[in-house]
Coordinates of C-alpha atoms and ligand atoms in Angstrom, one line a residue:
M1 CA -36.5 24.5 31.0
A2 CA -36.9 23.9 27.2
T3 CA -34.8 21.5 25.3
I4 CA -32.6 23.5 22.9
I5 CA -33.2 22.4 19.3
D6 CA -29.6 22.4 18.0
G7 CA -29.8 23.4 14.4
K8 CA -26.1 23.4 14.0
S9 CA -25.6 19.8 14.8
I10 CA -28.7 18.7 12.9
A11 CA -27.5 20.6 9.8
Q12 CA -24.1 18.9 10.2
E13 CA -25.8 15.4 10.3
I14 CA -27.8 16.2 7.2
R15 CA -24.6 17.4 5.4
E16 CA -22.9 14.1 6.3
D17 CA -25.8 12.3 4.6
I18 CA -25.7 14.5 1.6
K19 CA -21.9 13.9 1.3
T20 CA -22.5 10.1 1.3
E21 CA -25.3 10.4 -1.3
V22 CA -23.1 12.6 -3.5
S23 CA -20.2 10.1 -3.5
A24 CA -22.6 7.3 -4.3
L25 CA -24.0 9.3 -7.2
L26 CA -20.4 9.9 -8.5
S27 CA -19.8 6.2 -8.7
K28 CA -22.9 6.0 -11.1
H29 CA -22.6 9.2 -13.1
Q30 CA -19.7 11.1 -14.6
T31 CA -20.4 14.5 -13.2
P32 CA -21.2 15.7 -9.7
P33 CA -24.3 17.7 -8.9
G34 CA -23.7 21.4 -9.8
L35 CA -25.0 24.6 -8.3
A36 CA -24.7 28.0 -9.9
V37 CA -24.9 31.0 -7.6
V38 CA -25.2 34.4 -9.1
L39 CA -24.4 37.5 -7.1
V40 CA -25.1 41.0 -8.5
G41 CA -23.3 43.8 -6.7
A42 CA -21.3 43.6 -3.5
D43 CA -23.8 43.8 -0.7
P44 CA -21.8 42.6 2.4
A45 CA -24.4 40.3 3.8
S46 CA -25.1 38.7 0.4
T47 CA -21.3 38.3 -0.2
V48 CA -21.0 36.3 3.1
Y49 CA -24.1 34.1 2.2
V50 CA -22.6 33.4 -1.3
R51 CA -19.2 32.5 0.3
N52 CA -21.0 30.1 2.7
K53 CA -22.9 28.5 -0.1
H54 CA -19.7 27.8 -1.9
K55 CA -18.1 26.4 1.2
G56 CA -21.2 24.2 1.8
C57 CA -21.0 22.8 -1.7
E58 CA -17.3 22.0 -1.3
E59 CA -17.9 20.2 1.9
V60 CA -20.4 17.7 0.4
G61 CA -18.9 17.3 -3.1
I62 CA -21.3 19.6 -5.1
R63 CA -19.6 21.5 -7.9
S64 CA -20.3 25.2 -7.5
F65 CA -20.3 27.8 -10.3
E66 CA -20.0 31.3 -9.0
Y67 CA -21.0 34.4 -11.0
K68 CA -20.1 37.7 -9.5
L69 CA -21.6 40.5 -11.6
P70 CA -21.1 44.3 -11.1
E71 CA -23.8 46.3 -9.4
D72 CA -24.7 48.1 -12.7
T73 CA -25.4 44.8 -14.6
D74 CA -28.5 45.3 -16.6
E75 CA -31.6 43.1 -16.4
A76 CA -31.2 41.8 -20.0
K77 CA -27.7 40.6 -19.3
L78 CA -28.8 38.8 -16.1
L79 CA -31.7 37.2 -18.0
L80 CA -29.2 36.0 -20.6
L81 CA -27.0 34.4 -18.0
V82 CA -30.0 32.7 -16.4
E83 CA -30.9 31.3 -19.9
E84 CA -27.4 30.1 -20.3
L85 CA -27.5 28.3 -16.9
N86 CA -30.9 26.9 -17.7
N87 CA -29.3 25.2 -20.8
N88 CA -26.1 24.1 -19.1
P89 CA -26.4 20.4 -18.3
E90 CA -23.6 20.6 -15.6
V91 CA -25.7 23.1 -13.7
N92 CA -28.5 21.3 -11.8
G93 CA -29.5 24.2 -9.5
I94 CA -29.6 27.9 -10.0
L95 CA -29.7 30.5 -7.2
V96 CA -29.8 34.2 -7.9
Q97 CA -28.9 35.9 -4.6
L98 CA -31.6 38.3 -3.4
P99 CA -32.0 41.2 -2.9
L100 CA -31.1 42.3 -6.4
P101 CA -30.2 45.9 -7.2
K102 CA -33.3 48.1 -7.5
H103 CA -33.0 48.6 -11.3
I104 CA -33.6 44.8 -11.8
D105 CA -37.0 43.2 -11.5
S106 CA -36.4 40.3 -9.2
E107 CA -39.7 38.6 -10.1
K108 CA -38.8 38.6 -13.8
I109 CA -35.5 37.0 -12.9
I110 CA -37.0 34.3 -10.7
H111 CA -39.7 33.5 -13.3
A112 CA -36.9 33.1 -15.9
I113 CA -35.2 30.3 -13.9
N114 CA -36.2 26.8 -15.1
P115 CA -38.5 25.5 -12.3
E116 CA -36.6 22.2 -12.5
K117 CA -33.4 24.1 -11.5
D118 CA -35.1 26.5 -9.0
V119 CA -33.4 25.1 -5.9
D120 CA -34.3 28.3 -3.9
G121 CA -38.0 27.3 -4.4
F122 CA -39.3 30.7 -5.3
H123 CA -40.6 30.1 -8.8
P124 CA -44.4 30.2 -8.9
I125 CA -44.5 26.6 -10.3
N126 CA -42.8 25.4 -7.2
T127 CA -44.9 27.7 -5.0
G128 CA -48.0 26.2 -6.6
K129 CA -46.8 22.6 -6.2
I130 CA -46.2 23.2 -2.5
M131 CA -49.7 24.5 -2.2
I132 CA -51.3 21.4 -3.8
G133 CA -49.0 19.0 -2.0
D134 CA -47.0 17.8 -5.0
D135 CA -43.6 16.7 -3.6
D136 CA -42.0 16.9 -7.1
C137 CA -40.9 20.4 -6.3
F138 CA -38.4 22.5 -4.4
Y139 CA -39.2 23.8 -1.0
P140 CA -37.7 27.2 -0.1
C141 CA -34.7 26.5 2.0
T142 CA -35.6 28.2 5.2
P143 CA -39.1 26.7 5.6
F144 CA -37.6 23.3 4.5
G145 CA -35.1 23.6 7.3
I146 CA -37.8 24.6 9.8
Q147 CA -39.9 21.5 8.8
E148 CA -36.9 19.3 9.2
L149 CA -36.3 20.7 12.8
I150 CA -39.9 20.3 13.8
S151 CA -40.3 16.8 12.4
R152 CA -37.0 15.6 14.0
Y153 CA -38.1 16.9 17.4
E154 CA -41.8 15.8 17.2
D155 CA -42.7 12.6 15.4
N156 CA -46.4 12.8 15.9
L157 CA -47.5 16.0 14.2
K158 CA -51.0 14.9 13.2
G159 CA -53.5 17.4 14.5
K160 CA -51.0 19.6 16.3
H161 CA -51.9 23.3 16.1
L162 CA -49.1 25.1 14.3
V163 CA -49.3 28.9 14.5
V164 CA -47.1 31.0 12.2
V165 CA -46.4 34.7 13.0
G166 CA -45.6 36.3 9.6
R167 CA -46.9 35.9 6.1
S168 CA -43.9 36.5 3.9
N169 CA -43.5 34.6 0.7
I170 CA -40.0 33.4 1.9
V171 CA -41.0 32.0 5.3
G172 CA -44.5 32.5 6.6
K173 CA -46.7 31.4 3.7
P174 CA -44.5 28.5 2.5
I175 CA -44.1 26.9 6.0
A176 CA -47.9 27.2 6.6
N177 CA -48.6 25.5 3.2
M178 CA -46.1 22.8 3.9
M179 CA -47.3 22.0 7.4
V180 CA -50.9 21.7 6.4
Q181 CA -50.3 18.9 3.9
K182 CA -51.4 15.4 4.6
N183 CA -48.0 13.6 5.2
E184 CA -46.0 12.4 8.2
K185 CA -43.9 15.5 8.3
A186 CA -46.9 17.8 8.5
N187 CA -50.7 17.1 8.9
C188 CA -51.0 20.1 11.3
I189 CA -53.9 22.4 11.9
V190 CA -52.4 25.7 10.7
T191 CA -53.1 29.3 11.6
I192 CA -51.2 32.3 10.1
C193 CA -51.2 35.6 11.9
H194 CA -49.8 39.0 11.0
T195 CA -50.0 42.7 11.7
A196 CA -53.7 42.8 10.9
A197 CA -54.4 40.8 14.1
P198 CA -55.4 43.2 16.9
D199 CA -53.7 40.9 19.4
I200 CA -51.5 38.1 18.1
S201 CA -51.3 36.5 21.5
Y202 CA -54.8 35.2 21.0
Y203 CA -53.3 32.9 18.4
T204 CA -49.8 32.3 19.7
K205 CA -51.2 31.1 23.1
Q206 CA -53.1 28.3 21.2
A207 CA -50.0 27.0 19.5
D208 CA -48.6 23.5 20.1
I209 CA -45.9 24.6 17.6
L210 CA -45.1 28.2 17.2
V211 CA -43.1 29.5 14.2
V212 CA -42.1 33.1 14.5
A213 CA -40.9 35.0 11.4
A214 CA -41.7 38.6 12.0
G215 CA -38.4 40.4 11.8
Y216 CA -38.5 42.2 15.2
P217 CA -37.0 41.3 18.5
N218 CA -39.4 40.5 21.4
T219 CA -42.4 39.9 19.0
V220 CA -43.2 36.9 21.2
T221 CA -42.7 37.1 25.0
G222 CA -43.2 34.5 27.7
D223 CA -46.9 35.4 28.4
M224 CA -47.8 34.8 24.7
V225 CA -46.8 31.1 24.7
K226 CA -48.6 28.0 26.0
E227 CA -46.7 25.8 28.5
G228 CA -45.1 22.9 26.7
A229 CA -45.1 24.5 23.2
I230 CA -42.4 23.9 20.6
V231 CA -41.0 27.3 19.5
I232 CA -39.1 27.9 16.3
D233 CA -37.6 31.3 16.2
V234 CA -36.8 32.3 12.6
G235 CA -35.8 35.9 13.3
V236 CA -32.3 37.3 12.9
N237 CA -32.0 40.8 14.3
R238 CA -29.1 42.9 15.6
A239 CA -29.8 44.3 19.0
P240 CA -27.7 46.3 21.5
H241 CA -25.6 43.9 23.6
P242 CA -27.0 43.7 27.1
E243 CA -23.6 43.5 28.8
I244 CA -21.1 45.3 26.5
E245 CA -21.8 48.9 25.8
G246 CA -21.6 50.0 22.2
K247 CA -21.7 46.3 20.9
T248 CA -24.5 44.5 19.3
K249 CA -25.5 40.8 19.3
L250 CA -27.8 38.6 17.2
V251 CA -31.2 37.9 18.6
G252 CA -34.3 36.3 17.3
D253 CA -37.9 37.4 17.2
V254 CA -38.7 35.6 20.5
N255 CA -37.7 36.6 24.0
F256 CA -35.6 33.6 24.6
A257 CA -35.1 34.0 28.4
E258 CA -38.8 34.2 29.0
V259 CA -40.1 31.7 26.5
S260 CA -37.4 29.0 27.2
V261 CA -38.8 28.5 30.7
K262 CA -42.3 27.7 29.4
A263 CA -41.6 25.9 26.1
K264 CA -40.9 22.2 25.7
A265 CA -38.3 22.9 23.0
I266 CA -36.9 26.0 21.4
T267 CA -34.5 27.0 18.7
P268 CA -31.7 29.4 19.7
V269 CA -30.6 32.4 17.7
P270 CA -27.9 32.0 16.4
G271 CA -27.6 28.2 16.0
G272 CA -31.2 27.2 15.3
V273 CA -32.9 27.8 12.0
G274 CA -29.9 29.7 10.4
P275 CA -27.5 26.7 9.9
M276 CA -30.3 24.7 8.3
T277 CA -30.9 27.0 5.4
I278 CA -27.8 26.4 3.3
T279 CA -27.9 22.7 4.2
M280 CA -31.4 22.5 2.7
L281 CA -30.1 24.3 -0.4
L282 CA -27.5 21.5 -0.8
K283 CA -30.3 18.9 -0.4
N284 CA -32.4 20.6 -3.0
T285 CA -29.4 20.6 -5.4
V286 CA -29.0 16.9 -5.1
K287 CA -32.8 16.5 -5.5
A288 CA -32.5 18.5 -8.8
Y289 CA -29.6 16.4 -10.0
N290 CA -31.6 13.2 -9.3
L291 CA -34.7 14.6 -11.1
Q292 CA -32.7 15.6 -14.1
N293 CA -30.8 12.3 -14.3
K294 CA -33.9 10.1 -13.9
Ligands
LIG301 P1 -40.8 40.0 6.2 O1 -40.9 39.8 4.8 O2 -40.4 41.3 6.8 O3 -42.2 39.5 6.9 C1 -42.5 39.7 8.2 C2 -43.9 39.2 8.5 O4 -44.1 39.3 9.9 C3 -44.9 40.1 7.8 O5 -45.9 39.3 7.3 C4 -45.5 41.0 8.9 O6 -46.8 41.3 8.7 C5 -45.3 40.1 10.1 N1 -45.1 40.8 11.3 C6 -44.2 41.7 11.6 N2 -44.3 42.2 12.9 C7 -45.4 41.6 13.4 C8 -46.1 41.6 14.6 N3 -45.7 42.4 15.6 N4 -47.2 40.9 14.8 C9 -47.6 40.1 13.8 N5 -47.0 40.0 12.6 C10 -45.9 40.7 12.4 O7 -39.7 39.0 6.9 P2 -39.2 37.5 6.5 O8 -38.4 37.6 5.3 O9 -40.3 36.5 6.6 O10 -38.2 37.3 7.7 C11 -38.7 37.2 9.0 C12 -37.4 37.1 10.0 O11 -36.8 35.9 9.7 C13 -36.4 38.2 9.8 O12 -35.8 38.5 11.0 C14 -35.4 37.6 8.8 O13 -34.1 38.1 9.0 C15 -35.4 36.1 9.3 N6 -35.0 35.1 8.3 C16 -34.1 34.2 8.7 C17 -33.7 33.3 7.8 C18 -32.7 32.2 8.2 O14 -32.1 31.5 7.4 N7 -32.5 32.1 9.5 C19 -34.2 33.2 6.5 C20 -35.2 34.2 6.2 C21 -35.6 35.1 7.1 P3 -47.5 42.1 7.5 O15 -47.5 41.2 6.3 O16 -48.8 42.4 8.0 O17 -46.5 43.3 7.4

């Protein structure tokens, strides 16, 4: 039976470290690190994420600036706010909650954020730096959390075959680019597979470390995994509850019951990758503060 990689307690440990670092910084500087979070509209899931980001900031001593704009905010107004935040020295990190309403060009907004404040790690400058292995950048929070979980569980990553299912710009591509770099938290042989593969099990069966970010339950079943693999399930899906009729439950992209009897270690859903994401955002905000106060 696989060891459960407990993202919740690892995230808590990291938050304790961030809290200690922030209080040490406060004894040297006048102002704490600051994170601006911009929410346009009232999408229920986004509202919860923004609330949790605010709570996370409070927990570790980061000052959070919240901007809640109406759904019909126009692009020009949002660009003006981003510009204002770029120029505000108390704001070290800027996060514009995605998805944005359809009438706003998300790419244009992301590109307008100063890359030195892009703590979500989506600006092409940061994407490019990840690709060339320049650590002076911000890693997108979910892949950053995934790397942290993997490297805390497996300390000898050199030459391990890491297979990623999914090629999104948010998870699949960045985690692949991060894990192929030549450093002690990476140095893997990396394969990415996606829907163009006639049979993804050809790849998944070869994985020493399997990262699944497809967005569908049961994308990876027991027969698709090598005995002793480390399995990171990024998926978050609502599926019918197996025991309570009419109810749903959160499940990942991996069939946990089948894969956990073959894997050496596995992340649960919920409680695996999920809790790491906001924690890594807090870590990025402190990194931004340190870079801006060098
Ligand atoms: P996405 O943008 O929809 O991308 C999914 C990727 O998976 C695509 O590249 C797609 O291939 C590939 N794919 C889908 N089904 C496949 C299959 N059967 N075989 C092979 N490849 C397949 O999704 P995402 O944003 O990366 O998110 C993936 C999952 O992670 C979602 O469940 C999401 O909710 C979750 N997530 C969780 C967190 C967290 O904090 N825990 C953060 C982000 C995302 P094509 O490119 O060929 O279409």
